N, CA, C, O and CB atoms as a CASP TS submission, in Angstrom:
PFRMAT TS
TARGET T0000
AUTHOR 0000-0000-0000
METHOD Language model
MODEL 1
PARENT N/A
ATOM      1  N   MET     1     -26.357  27.914  50.110  1.00  0.00           N
ATOM      2  CA  MET     1     -24.813  27.283  49.891  1.00  0.00           C
ATOM      3  C   MET     1     -24.047  28.055  50.439  1.00  0.00           C
ATOM      4  O   MET     1     -24.036  29.270  50.240  1.00  0.00           O
ATOM      5  CB  MET     1     -24.246  27.098  48.494  1.00  0.00           C
ATOM      6  N   PHE     2     -23.198  27.350  51.315  1.00  0.00           N
ATOM      7  CA  PHE     2     -21.795  28.370  52.067  1.00  0.00           C
ATOM      8  C   PHE     2     -22.197  29.669  52.753  1.00  0.00           C
ATOM      9  O   PHE     2     -21.636  30.746  52.545  1.00  0.00           O
ATOM     10  CB  PHE     2     -20.620  28.984  50.824  1.00  0.00           C
ATOM     11  N   THR     3     -23.132  29.493  53.520  1.00  0.00           N
ATOM     12  CA  THR     3     -23.965  30.747  54.187  1.00  0.00           C
ATOM     13  C   THR     3     -22.655  31.941  54.905  1.00  0.00           C
ATOM     14  O   THR     3     -22.787  33.131  55.194  1.00  0.00           O
ATOM     15  CB  THR     3     -25.206  29.956  55.714  1.00  0.00           C
ATOM     16  N   GLU     4     -21.262  30.910  55.032  1.00  0.00           N
ATOM     17  CA  GLU     4     -20.428  31.807  55.505  1.00  0.00           C
ATOM     18  C   GLU     4     -19.575  32.802  54.394  1.00  0.00           C
ATOM     19  O   GLU     4     -18.675  33.539  54.797  1.00  0.00           O
ATOM     20  CB  GLU     4     -19.560  31.004  56.337  1.00  0.00           C
ATOM     21  N   TYR     5     -19.937  32.740  53.058  1.00  0.00           N
ATOM     22  CA  TYR     5     -19.447  32.960  51.799  1.00  0.00           C
ATOM     23  C   TYR     5     -20.561  34.017  51.712  1.00  0.00           C
ATOM     24  O   TYR     5     -20.280  34.803  50.807  1.00  0.00           O
ATOM     25  CB  TYR     5     -19.331  31.672  50.685  1.00  0.00           C
ATOM     26  N   SER     6     -21.717  34.327  52.315  1.00  0.00           N
ATOM     27  CA  SER     6     -22.837  34.840  51.224  1.00  0.00           C
ATOM     28  C   SER     6     -22.504  36.194  50.870  1.00  0.00           C
ATOM     29  O   SER     6     -22.772  36.482  49.703  1.00  0.00           O
ATOM     30  CB  SER     6     -24.407  34.843  51.780  1.00  0.00           C
ATOM     31  N   ALA     7     -21.974  37.128  51.598  1.00  0.00           N
ATOM     32  CA  ALA     7     -21.812  38.395  51.011  1.00  0.00           C
ATOM     33  C   ALA     7     -20.273  38.232  49.881  1.00  0.00           C
ATOM     34  O   ALA     7     -19.939  39.091  49.064  1.00  0.00           O
ATOM     35  CB  ALA     7     -21.661  39.622  52.440  1.00  0.00           C
ATOM     36  N   LEU     8     -19.840  37.453  50.030  1.00  0.00           N
ATOM     37  CA  LEU     8     -18.679  37.341  49.107  1.00  0.00           C
ATOM     38  C   LEU     8     -19.298  36.728  47.714  1.00  0.00           C
ATOM     39  O   LEU     8     -18.727  37.192  46.728  1.00  0.00           O
ATOM     40  CB  LEU     8     -17.446  36.332  49.792  1.00  0.00           C
ATOM     41  N   ILE     9     -20.160  35.949  47.469  1.00  0.00           N
ATOM     42  CA  ILE     9     -21.246  35.590  46.492  1.00  0.00           C
ATOM     43  C   ILE     9     -22.005  36.633  46.027  1.00  0.00           C
ATOM     44  O   ILE     9     -22.169  37.053  44.882  1.00  0.00           O
ATOM     45  CB  ILE     9     -22.145  34.684  47.008  1.00  0.00           C
ATOM     46  N   ASP    10     -22.446  36.992  47.089  1.00  0.00           N
ATOM     47  CA  ASP    10     -23.343  38.421  46.291  1.00  0.00           C
ATOM     48  C   ASP    10     -22.189  39.427  45.684  1.00  0.00           C
ATOM     49  O   ASP    10     -22.521  40.085  44.697  1.00  0.00           O
ATOM     50  CB  ASP    10     -24.439  39.544  47.653  1.00  0.00           C
ATOM     51  N   SER    11     -21.097  39.564  46.109  1.00  0.00           N
ATOM     52  CA  SER    11     -20.449  40.451  45.499  1.00  0.00           C
ATOM     53  C   SER    11     -19.978  39.925  44.081  1.00  0.00           C
ATOM     54  O   SER    11     -19.962  40.707  43.131  1.00  0.00           O
ATOM     55  CB  SER    11     -19.414  40.872  46.362  1.00  0.00           C
ATOM     56  N   LEU    12     -19.606  38.637  43.940  1.00  0.00           N
ATOM     57  CA  LEU    12     -19.221  38.301  42.783  1.00  0.00           C
ATOM     58  C   LEU    12     -20.367  37.891  41.917  1.00  0.00           C
ATOM     59  O   LEU    12     -20.179  38.044  40.710  1.00  0.00           O
ATOM     60  CB  LEU    12     -18.277  37.364  42.910  1.00  0.00           C
ATOM     61  N   LYS    13     -21.226  37.525  42.198  1.00  0.00           N
ATOM     62  CA  LYS    13     -22.452  37.422  41.144  1.00  0.00           C
ATOM     63  C   LYS    13     -22.711  38.422  40.368  1.00  0.00           C
ATOM     64  O   LYS    13     -23.087  39.451  40.930  1.00  0.00           O
ATOM     65  CB  LYS    13     -23.670  37.216  41.695  1.00  0.00           C
ATOM     66  N   GLY    14     -22.610  38.425  39.102  1.00  0.00           N
ATOM     67  CA  GLY    14     -22.453  38.966  37.805  1.00  0.00           C
ATOM     68  C   GLY    14     -21.533  40.182  37.553  1.00  0.00           C
ATOM     69  O   GLY    14     -21.748  41.187  36.877  1.00  0.00           O
ATOM     70  N   LYS    15     -20.279  39.767  38.391  1.00  0.00           N
ATOM     71  CA  LYS    15     -19.027  40.760  38.032  1.00  0.00           C
ATOM     72  C   LYS    15     -17.957  39.794  37.578  1.00  0.00           C
ATOM     73  O   LYS    15     -17.111  40.089  36.734  1.00  0.00           O
ATOM     74  CB  LYS    15     -18.429  41.739  39.395  1.00  0.00           C
ATOM     75  N   ASP    16     -18.056  38.418  38.293  1.00  0.00           N
ATOM     76  CA  ASP    16     -16.967  37.611  38.187  1.00  0.00           C
ATOM     77  C   ASP    16     -17.319  36.435  37.227  1.00  0.00           C
ATOM     78  O   ASP    16     -18.094  35.532  37.542  1.00  0.00           O
ATOM     79  CB  ASP    16     -16.535  37.158  39.557  1.00  0.00           C
ATOM     80  N   VAL    17     -16.604  36.540  35.884  1.00  0.00           N
ATOM     81  CA  VAL    17     -17.113  35.614  34.940  1.00  0.00           C
ATOM     82  C   VAL    17     -16.785  34.160  35.033  1.00  0.00           C
ATOM     83  O   VAL    17     -17.487  33.418  34.346  1.00  0.00           O
ATOM     84  CB  VAL    17     -16.729  36.027  33.744  1.00  0.00           C
ATOM     85  N   PRO    18     -15.842  33.617  35.761  1.00  0.00           N
ATOM     86  CA  PRO    18     -15.256  32.729  36.142  1.00  0.00           C
ATOM     87  C   PRO    18     -16.438  31.891  37.315  1.00  0.00           C
ATOM     88  O   PRO    18     -16.785  30.710  37.281  1.00  0.00           O
ATOM     89  CB  PRO    18     -13.864  33.340  36.621  1.00  0.00           C
ATOM     90  N   PHE    19     -16.747  32.672  38.027  1.00  0.00           N
ATOM     91  CA  PHE    19     -17.738  32.265  39.493  1.00  0.00           C
ATOM     92  C   PHE    19     -19.131  32.171  38.535  1.00  0.00           C
ATOM     93  O   PHE    19     -19.707  31.112  38.286  1.00  0.00           O
ATOM     94  CB  PHE    19     -17.854  33.827  41.121  1.00  0.00           C
ATOM     95  N   ASP    20     -19.434  33.134  38.186  1.00  0.00           N
ATOM     96  CA  ASP    20     -20.936  33.250  37.311  1.00  0.00           C
ATOM     97  C   ASP    20     -21.310  31.546  36.605  1.00  0.00           C
ATOM     98  O   ASP    20     -22.265  30.772  36.680  1.00  0.00           O
ATOM     99  CB  ASP    20     -20.670  34.664  35.679  1.00  0.00           C
ATOM    100  N   ARG    21     -20.065  31.542  35.976  1.00  0.00           N
ATOM    101  CA  ARG    21     -20.114  30.274  35.043  1.00  0.00           C
ATOM    102  C   ARG    21     -20.340  29.006  35.909  1.00  0.00           C
ATOM    103  O   ARG    21     -21.108  28.082  35.641  1.00  0.00           O
ATOM    104  CB  ARG    21     -18.691  30.092  34.175  1.00  0.00           C
ATOM    105  N   LEU    22     -19.489  29.129  37.056  1.00  0.00           N
ATOM    106  CA  LEU    22     -19.619  27.709  38.263  1.00  0.00           C
ATOM    107  C   LEU    22     -21.017  27.955  38.763  1.00  0.00           C
ATOM    108  O   LEU    22     -22.037  27.293  38.571  1.00  0.00           O
ATOM    109  CB  LEU    22     -18.352  27.716  39.854  1.00  0.00           C
ATOM    110  N   TYR    23     -20.825  29.070  39.454  1.00  0.00           N
ATOM    111  CA  TYR    23     -22.615  29.332  40.078  1.00  0.00           C
ATOM    112  C   TYR    23     -24.278  28.879  39.084  1.00  0.00           C
ATOM    113  O   TYR    23     -25.241  28.207  39.453  1.00  0.00           O
ATOM    114  CB  TYR    23     -22.747  31.367  40.244  1.00  0.00           C
ATOM    115  N   ASN    24     -24.065  29.449  38.026  1.00  0.00           N
ATOM    116  CA  ASN    24     -24.854  29.246  37.082  1.00  0.00           C
ATOM    117  C   ASN    24     -24.914  27.681  36.673  1.00  0.00           C
ATOM    118  O   ASN    24     -26.052  27.212  36.676  1.00  0.00           O
ATOM    119  CB  ASN    24     -24.456  30.132  36.054  1.00  0.00           C
ATOM    120  N   LYS    25     -24.163  27.052  36.423  1.00  0.00           N
ATOM    121  CA  LYS    25     -23.894  25.649  36.051  1.00  0.00           C
ATOM    122  C   LYS    25     -24.494  24.892  37.309  1.00  0.00           C
ATOM    123  O   LYS    25     -25.434  24.120  37.123  1.00  0.00           O
ATOM    124  CB  LYS    25     -22.225  25.327  35.768  1.00  0.00           C
ATOM    125  N   HIS    26     -24.025  25.071  38.477  1.00  0.00           N
ATOM    126  CA  HIS    26     -24.588  24.794  39.835  1.00  0.00           C
ATOM    127  C   HIS    26     -25.801  24.538  39.849  1.00  0.00           C
ATOM    128  O   HIS    26     -26.291  23.416  39.978  1.00  0.00           O
ATOM    129  CB  HIS    26     -24.452  25.729  40.710  1.00  0.00           C
ATOM    130  N   ASN    27     -26.628  26.007  39.660  1.00  0.00           N
ATOM    131  CA  ASN    27     -27.875  25.984  39.681  1.00  0.00           C
ATOM    132  C   ASN    27     -28.867  25.144  38.583  1.00  0.00           C
ATOM    133  O   ASN    27     -29.923  24.531  38.739  1.00  0.00           O
ATOM    134  CB  ASN    27     -28.071  27.234  39.689  1.00  0.00           C
ATOM    135  N   THR    28     -28.248  25.340  37.723  1.00  0.00           N
ATOM    136  CA  THR    28     -28.934  24.612  36.361  1.00  0.00           C
ATOM    137  C   THR    28     -28.865  23.088  36.650  1.00  0.00           C
ATOM    138  O   THR    28     -29.754  22.462  36.073  1.00  0.00           O
ATOM    139  CB  THR    28     -28.029  24.961  34.793  1.00  0.00           C
ATOM    140  N   LEU    29     -27.988  22.316  37.435  1.00  0.00           N
ATOM    141  CA  LEU    29     -27.752  21.229  37.496  1.00  0.00           C
ATOM    142  C   LEU    29     -28.990  21.016  38.781  1.00  0.00           C
ATOM    143  O   LEU    29     -29.385  19.866  38.968  1.00  0.00           O
ATOM    144  CB  LEU    29     -26.144  20.948  37.650  1.00  0.00           C
ATOM    145  N   ASN    30     -29.339  21.696  39.296  1.00  0.00           N
ATOM    146  CA  ASN    30     -30.244  21.535  40.748  1.00  0.00           C
ATOM    147  C   ASN    30     -31.513  21.290  40.148  1.00  0.00           C
ATOM    148  O   ASN    30     -32.342  20.422  40.417  1.00  0.00           O
ATOM    149  CB  ASN    30     -30.336  22.964  41.887  1.00  0.00           C
ATOM    150  N   THR    31     -31.531  22.199  39.287  1.00  0.00           N
ATOM    151  CA  THR    31     -33.053  22.507  38.662  1.00  0.00           C
ATOM    152  C   THR    31     -33.627  21.530  37.913  1.00  0.00           C
ATOM    153  O   THR    31     -34.826  21.255  37.965  1.00  0.00           O
ATOM    154  CB  THR    31     -33.116  23.666  37.744  1.00  0.00           C
ATOM    155  N   GLU    32     -32.465  20.752  36.905  1.00  0.00           N
ATOM    156  CA  GLU    32     -32.746  20.099  36.061  1.00  0.00           C
ATOM    157  C   GLU    32     -32.992  18.529  37.083  1.00  0.00           C
ATOM    158  O   GLU    32     -33.885  17.780  36.689  1.00  0.00           O
ATOM    159  CB  GLU    32     -31.612  20.289  34.867  1.00  0.00           C
ATOM    160  N   ILE    33     -32.398  18.222  38.014  1.00  0.00           N
ATOM    161  CA  ILE    33     -32.416  17.166  38.766  1.00  0.00           C
ATOM    162  C   ILE    33     -33.624  17.306  39.674  1.00  0.00           C
ATOM    163  O   ILE    33     -34.176  16.267  40.035  1.00  0.00           O
ATOM    164  CB  ILE    33     -31.153  17.011  39.446  1.00  0.00           C
ATOM    165  N   GLU    34     -34.031  18.319  40.028  1.00  0.00           N
ATOM    166  CA  GLU    34     -35.509  18.672  40.680  1.00  0.00           C
ATOM    167  C   GLU    34     -36.714  18.038  39.694  1.00  0.00           C
ATOM    168  O   GLU    34     -37.773  17.503  40.022  1.00  0.00           O
ATOM    169  CB  GLU    34     -35.735  20.522  40.787  1.00  0.00           C
ATOM    170  N   LYS    35     -36.140  18.303  38.337  1.00  0.00           N
ATOM    171  CA  LYS    35     -37.229  18.549  37.088  1.00  0.00           C
ATOM    172  C   LYS    35     -37.626  17.089  37.064  1.00  0.00           C
ATOM    173  O   LYS    35     -38.748  16.587  37.131  1.00  0.00           O
ATOM    174  CB  LYS    35     -36.567  19.203  35.408  1.00  0.00           C
ATOM    175  N   MET    36     -36.213  16.428  36.933  1.00  0.00           N
ATOM    176  CA  MET    36     -36.287  14.907  36.717  1.00  0.00           C
ATOM    177  C   MET    36     -36.746  13.960  37.683  1.00  0.00           C
ATOM    178  O   MET    36     -37.237  12.862  37.424  1.00  0.00           O
ATOM    179  CB  MET    36     -35.106  14.456  36.438  1.00  0.00           C
ATOM    180  N   THR    37     -36.472  14.672  39.309  1.00  0.00           N
ATOM    181  CA  THR    37     -37.126  13.473  39.961  1.00  0.00           C
ATOM    182  C   THR    37     -38.473  13.872  40.271  1.00  0.00           C
ATOM    183  O   THR    37     -39.064  13.414  41.248  1.00  0.00           O
ATOM    184  CB  THR    37     -36.402  12.970  41.256  1.00  0.00           C
ATOM    185  N   ALA    38     -38.993  14.725  39.462  1.00  0.00           N
ATOM    186  CA  ALA    38     -40.426  15.025  39.855  1.00  0.00           C
ATOM    187  C   ALA    38     -41.465  13.756  38.873  1.00  0.00           C
ATOM    188  O   ALA    38     -42.556  13.275  39.175  1.00  0.00           O
ATOM    189  CB  ALA    38     -40.797  16.941  39.369  1.00  0.00           C
ATOM    190  N   LYS    39     -40.727  13.546  37.830  1.00  0.00           N
ATOM    191  CA  LYS    39     -41.450  12.658  37.039  1.00  0.00           C
ATOM    192  C   LYS    39     -41.238  11.165  37.325  1.00  0.00           C
ATOM    193  O   LYS    39     -40.150  10.681  37.638  1.00  0.00           O
ATOM    194  CB  LYS    39     -41.138  12.939  35.697  1.00  0.00           C
ATOM    195  N   ASP    40     -42.495  10.416  37.173  1.00  0.00           N
ATOM    196  CA  ASP    40     -42.434   8.924  37.505  1.00  0.00           C
ATOM    197  C   ASP    40     -41.720   8.383  36.320  1.00  0.00           C
ATOM    198  O   ASP    40     -41.934   8.681  35.145  1.00  0.00           O
ATOM    199  CB  ASP    40     -43.919   8.189  37.733  1.00  0.00           C
ATOM    200  N   GLY    41     -40.655   7.366  36.887  1.00  0.00           N
ATOM    201  CA  GLY    41     -39.795   6.431  36.156  1.00  0.00           C
ATOM    202  C   GLY    41     -38.931   7.327  35.583  1.00  0.00           C
ATOM    203  O   GLY    41     -38.585   7.269  34.403  1.00  0.00           O
ATOM    204  N   PHE    42     -38.564   8.163  36.378  1.00  0.00           N
ATOM    205  CA  PHE    42     -36.953   8.427  35.968  1.00  0.00           C
ATOM    206  C   PHE    42     -35.954   8.151  36.108  1.00  0.00           C
ATOM    207  O   PHE    42     -35.745   7.474  37.114  1.00  0.00           O
ATOM    208  CB  PHE    42     -36.533   9.096  36.073  1.00  0.00           C
ATOM    209  N   ASP    43     -34.868   8.456  35.305  1.00  0.00           N
ATOM    210  CA  ASP    43     -33.481   7.490  35.213  1.00  0.00           C
ATOM    211  C   ASP    43     -32.467   7.987  36.463  1.00  0.00           C
ATOM    212  O   ASP    43     -31.778   9.006  36.519  1.00  0.00           O
ATOM    213  CB  ASP    43     -32.564   7.737  33.514  1.00  0.00           C
ATOM    214  N   GLU    44     -32.638   6.808  37.530  1.00  0.00           N
ATOM    215  CA  GLU    44     -31.721   6.922  38.247  1.00  0.00           C
ATOM    216  C   GLU    44     -30.019   7.243  38.136  1.00  0.00           C
ATOM    217  O   GLU    44     -29.312   8.065  38.718  1.00  0.00           O
ATOM    218  CB  GLU    44     -31.979   6.042  38.656  1.00  0.00           C
ATOM    219  N   VAL    45     -29.757   6.321  37.232  1.00  0.00           N
ATOM    220  CA  VAL    45     -28.344   6.664  36.556  1.00  0.00           C
ATOM    221  C   VAL    45     -28.188   7.928  36.258  1.00  0.00           C
ATOM    222  O   VAL    45     -27.200   8.503  36.713  1.00  0.00           O
ATOM    223  CB  VAL    45     -28.065   5.991  35.322  1.00  0.00           C
ATOM    224  N   LYS    46     -28.985   8.536  35.553  1.00  0.00           N
ATOM    225  CA  LYS    46     -28.537  10.250  34.731  1.00  0.00           C
ATOM    226  C   LYS    46     -28.561  11.044  36.046  1.00  0.00           C
ATOM    227  O   LYS    46     -27.704  11.926  36.104  1.00  0.00           O
ATOM    228  CB  LYS    46     -29.964  11.127  33.321  1.00  0.00           C
ATOM    229  N   ILE    47     -29.550  10.883  37.360  1.00  0.00           N
ATOM    230  CA  ILE    47     -29.901  11.604  38.089  1.00  0.00           C
ATOM    231  C   ILE    47     -28.397  11.403  39.339  1.00  0.00           C
ATOM    232  O   ILE    47     -28.037  12.009  40.348  1.00  0.00           O
ATOM    233  CB  ILE    47     -31.523  11.227  38.417  1.00  0.00           C
ATOM    234  N   ASP    48     -28.065  10.633  38.829  1.00  0.00           N
ATOM    235  CA  ASP    48     -26.906  10.542  39.921  1.00  0.00           C
ATOM    236  C   ASP    48     -25.649  10.684  39.416  1.00  0.00           C
ATOM    237  O   ASP    48     -24.704  10.784  40.198  1.00  0.00           O
ATOM    238  CB  ASP    48     -26.864   9.272  40.652  1.00  0.00           C
ATOM    239  N   GLN    49     -25.463  10.713  38.104  1.00  0.00           N
ATOM    240  CA  GLN    49     -24.543  11.278  37.515  1.00  0.00           C
ATOM    241  C   GLN    49     -24.700  12.961  37.446  1.00  0.00           C
ATOM    242  O   GLN    49     -23.767  13.757  37.548  1.00  0.00           O
ATOM    243  CB  GLN    49     -24.490  10.597  36.264  1.00  0.00           C
ATOM    244  N   LEU    50     -25.989  13.262  37.264  1.00  0.00           N
ATOM    245  CA  LEU    50     -25.895  14.859  37.801  1.00  0.00           C
ATOM    246  C   LEU    50     -25.502  15.465  38.812  1.00  0.00           C
ATOM    247  O   LEU    50     -24.955  16.564  38.911  1.00  0.00           O
ATOM    248  CB  LEU    50     -26.805  15.372  37.891  1.00  0.00           C
ATOM    249  N   LYS    51     -25.863  14.547  39.753  1.00  0.00           N
ATOM    250  CA  LYS    51     -25.786  14.653  41.223  1.00  0.00           C
ATOM    251  C   LYS    51     -24.171  14.941  41.658  1.00  0.00           C
ATOM    252  O   LYS    51     -23.632  15.819  42.332  1.00  0.00           O
ATOM    253  CB  LYS    51     -26.396  13.194  41.911  1.00  0.00           C
ATOM    254  N   LYS    52     -23.633  13.648  40.862  1.00  0.00           N
ATOM    255  CA  LYS    52     -21.647  13.717  41.239  1.00  0.00           C
ATOM    256  C   LYS    52     -21.108  14.972  40.528  1.00  0.00           C
ATOM    257  O   LYS    52     -20.064  15.541  40.847  1.00  0.00           O
ATOM    258  CB  LYS    52     -20.506  12.135  40.408  1.00  0.00           C
ATOM    259  N   GLU    53     -22.043  15.394  39.394  1.00  0.00           N
ATOM    260  CA  GLU    53     -21.463  16.817  38.944  1.00  0.00           C
ATOM    261  C   GLU    53     -21.514  18.043  39.598  1.00  0.00           C
ATOM    262  O   GLU    53     -20.655  18.914  39.739  1.00  0.00           O
ATOM    263  CB  GLU    53     -21.971  17.170  37.879  1.00  0.00           C
ATOM    264  N   LYS    54     -22.952  17.941  40.064  1.00  0.00           N
ATOM    265  CA  LYS    54     -23.219  19.135  40.804  1.00  0.00           C
ATOM    266  C   LYS    54     -22.400  19.273  42.172  1.00  0.00           C
ATOM    267  O   LYS    54     -22.084  20.331  42.717  1.00  0.00           O
ATOM    268  CB  LYS    54     -24.706  19.171  41.077  1.00  0.00           C
ATOM    269  N   LEU    55     -22.083  17.780  42.668  1.00  0.00           N
ATOM    270  CA  LEU    55     -21.243  17.925  43.969  1.00  0.00           C
ATOM    271  C   LEU    55     -19.548  18.439  43.614  1.00  0.00           C
ATOM    272  O   LEU    55     -18.794  18.939  44.448  1.00  0.00           O
ATOM    273  CB  LEU    55     -21.263  16.272  44.793  1.00  0.00           C
ATOM    274  N   LEU    56     -19.246  18.191  42.317  1.00  0.00           N
ATOM    275  CA  LEU    56     -17.847  18.378  42.193  1.00  0.00           C
ATOM    276  C   LEU    56     -18.068  19.943  41.747  1.00  0.00           C
ATOM    277  O   LEU    56     -17.242  20.743  42.188  1.00  0.00           O
ATOM    278  CB  LEU    56     -16.998  17.259  41.065  1.00  0.00           C
ATOM    279  N   LEU    57     -19.047  20.407  40.965  1.00  0.00           N
ATOM    280  CA  LEU    57     -19.118  22.158  41.034  1.00  0.00           C
ATOM    281  C   LEU    57     -19.029  23.036  42.487  1.00  0.00           C
ATOM    282  O   LEU    57     -18.576  24.170  42.642  1.00  0.00           O
ATOM    283  CB  LEU    57     -20.653  22.616  40.415  1.00  0.00           C
ATOM    284  N   LYS    58     -19.697  21.996  43.634  1.00  0.00           N
ATOM    285  CA  LYS    58     -19.634  22.620  44.714  1.00  0.00           C
ATOM    286  C   LYS    58     -18.942  22.887  45.010  1.00  0.00           C
ATOM    287  O   LYS    58     -18.959  24.038  45.445  1.00  0.00           O
ATOM    288  CB  LYS    58     -19.911  22.406  45.410  1.00  0.00           C
ATOM    289  N   ASP    59     -17.484  22.017  45.085  1.00  0.00           N
ATOM    290  CA  ASP    59     -16.196  21.730  45.603  1.00  0.00           C
ATOM    291  C   ASP    59     -15.220  22.620  44.699  1.00  0.00           C
ATOM    292  O   ASP    59     -14.102  22.917  45.118  1.00  0.00           O
ATOM    293  CB  ASP    59     -15.875  20.114  45.554  1.00  0.00           C
ATOM    294  N   GLU    60     -15.642  23.003  43.547  1.00  0.00           N
ATOM    295  CA  GLU    60     -14.851  23.957  42.557  1.00  0.00           C
ATOM    296  C   GLU    60     -15.088  25.489  42.915  1.00  0.00           C
ATOM    297  O   GLU    60     -14.247  26.385  42.831  1.00  0.00           O
ATOM    298  CB  GLU    60     -15.357  23.700  40.964  1.00  0.00           C
ATOM    299  N   ILE    61     -16.474  25.607  43.351  1.00  0.00           N
ATOM    300  CA  ILE    61     -17.284  26.812  44.062  1.00  0.00           C
ATOM    301  C   ILE    61     -16.485  27.275  45.112  1.00  0.00           C
ATOM    302  O   ILE    61     -16.051  28.423  45.202  1.00  0.00           O
ATOM    303  CB  ILE    61     -18.721  26.419  44.678  1.00  0.00           C
ATOM    304  N   LEU    62     -16.239  26.079  46.151  1.00  0.00           N
ATOM    305  CA  LEU    62     -15.744  26.485  47.369  1.00  0.00           C
ATOM    306  C   LEU    62     -14.113  26.858  47.500  1.00  0.00           C
ATOM    307  O   LEU    62     -13.516  27.583  48.296  1.00  0.00           O
ATOM    308  CB  LEU    62     -16.112  25.395  48.268  1.00  0.00           C
ATOM    309  N   ALA    63     -13.669  26.071  46.406  1.00  0.00           N
ATOM    310  CA  ALA    63     -12.305  26.516  46.368  1.00  0.00           C
ATOM    311  C   ALA    63     -12.143  27.890  45.794  1.00  0.00           C
ATOM    312  O   ALA    63     -11.406  28.769  46.241  1.00  0.00           O
ATOM    313  CB  ALA    63     -11.499  25.574  45.608  1.00  0.00           C
ATOM    314  N   TYR    64     -13.046  27.973  44.583  1.00  0.00           N
ATOM    315  CA  TYR    64     -13.077  29.433  44.035  1.00  0.00           C
ATOM    316  C   TYR    64     -13.281  30.419  45.415  1.00  0.00           C
ATOM    317  O   TYR    64     -12.321  31.163  45.611  1.00  0.00           O
ATOM    318  CB  TYR    64     -14.472  29.639  42.822  1.00  0.00           C
ATOM    319  N   LEU    65     -14.326  30.520  46.333  1.00  0.00           N
ATOM    320  CA  LEU    65     -14.793  31.312  46.900  1.00  0.00           C
ATOM    321  C   LEU    65     -13.463  31.370  48.189  1.00  0.00           C
ATOM    322  O   LEU    65     -13.241  32.425  48.783  1.00  0.00           O
ATOM    323  CB  LEU    65     -16.354  30.940  47.155  1.00  0.00           C
ATOM    324  N   LYS    66     -12.710  30.163  48.468  1.00  0.00           N
ATOM    325  CA  LYS    66     -11.543  30.424  49.354  1.00  0.00           C
ATOM    326  C   LYS    66     -10.233  31.272  48.673  1.00  0.00           C
ATOM    327  O   LYS    66      -9.419  32.004  49.235  1.00  0.00           O
ATOM    328  CB  LYS    66     -11.047  28.975  49.848  1.00  0.00           C
ATOM    329  N   ASN    67     -10.338  30.923  47.386  1.00  0.00           N
ATOM    330  CA  ASN    67      -9.003  31.536  46.934  1.00  0.00           C
ATOM    331  C   ASN    67      -9.329  33.097  46.819  1.00  0.00           C
ATOM    332  O   ASN    67      -8.529  33.938  47.229  1.00  0.00           O
ATOM    333  CB  ASN    67      -8.439  30.865  45.409  1.00  0.00           C
ATOM    334  N   VAL    68     -10.404  33.389  46.307  1.00  0.00           N
ATOM    335  CA  VAL    68     -10.921  34.733  46.486  1.00  0.00           C
ATOM    336  C   VAL    68     -10.898  35.533  47.893  1.00  0.00           C
ATOM    337  O   VAL    68     -10.420  36.663  48.000  1.00  0.00           O
ATOM    338  CB  VAL    68     -12.246  34.637  46.086  1.00  0.00           C
ATOM    339  N   ALA    69     -11.404  34.893  48.829  1.00  0.00           N
ATOM    340  CA  ALA    69     -11.422  35.487  50.130  1.00  0.00           C
ATOM    341  C   ALA    69      -9.834  35.835  50.731  1.00  0.00           C
ATOM    342  O   ALA    69      -9.533  36.846  51.365  1.00  0.00           O
ATOM    343  CB  ALA    69     -12.236  34.426  51.098  1.00  0.00           C
ATOM    344  N   ASN    70      -9.172  35.026  50.457  1.00  0.00           N
ATOM    345  CA  ASN    70      -7.768  35.024  50.936  1.00  0.00           C
ATOM    346  C   ASN    70      -6.932  35.543  50.100  1.00  0.00           C
ATOM    347  O   ASN    70      -5.762  35.160  50.096  1.00  0.00           O
ATOM    348  CB  ASN    70      -7.278  33.824  51.235  1.00  0.00           C
ATOM    349  N   LYS    71      -7.435  36.622  49.139  1.00  0.00           N
ATOM    350  CA  LYS    71      -6.579  37.484  48.251  1.00  0.00           C
ATOM    351  C   LYS    71      -6.621  38.567  48.972  1.00  0.00           C
ATOM    352  O   LYS    71      -6.025  39.579  48.602  1.00  0.00           O
ATOM    353  CB  LYS    71      -6.993  37.727  46.795  1.00  0.00           C
TER
END
């Protein structure tokens, strides 16, 4: 995710609480989606909802990274 910001991401992880919150939530949603889709008869509506939430978090992470990079 965001290879152009990989060095910045590495420098923020574990040191920037707001970034960690966003990053960890994104990863948690990703894991949850993967687990749900691996099961037979998964709830497509719930997965779509989680994917939308994950996409919003990705947008927030990108905005956060751009803001930090421009300081």
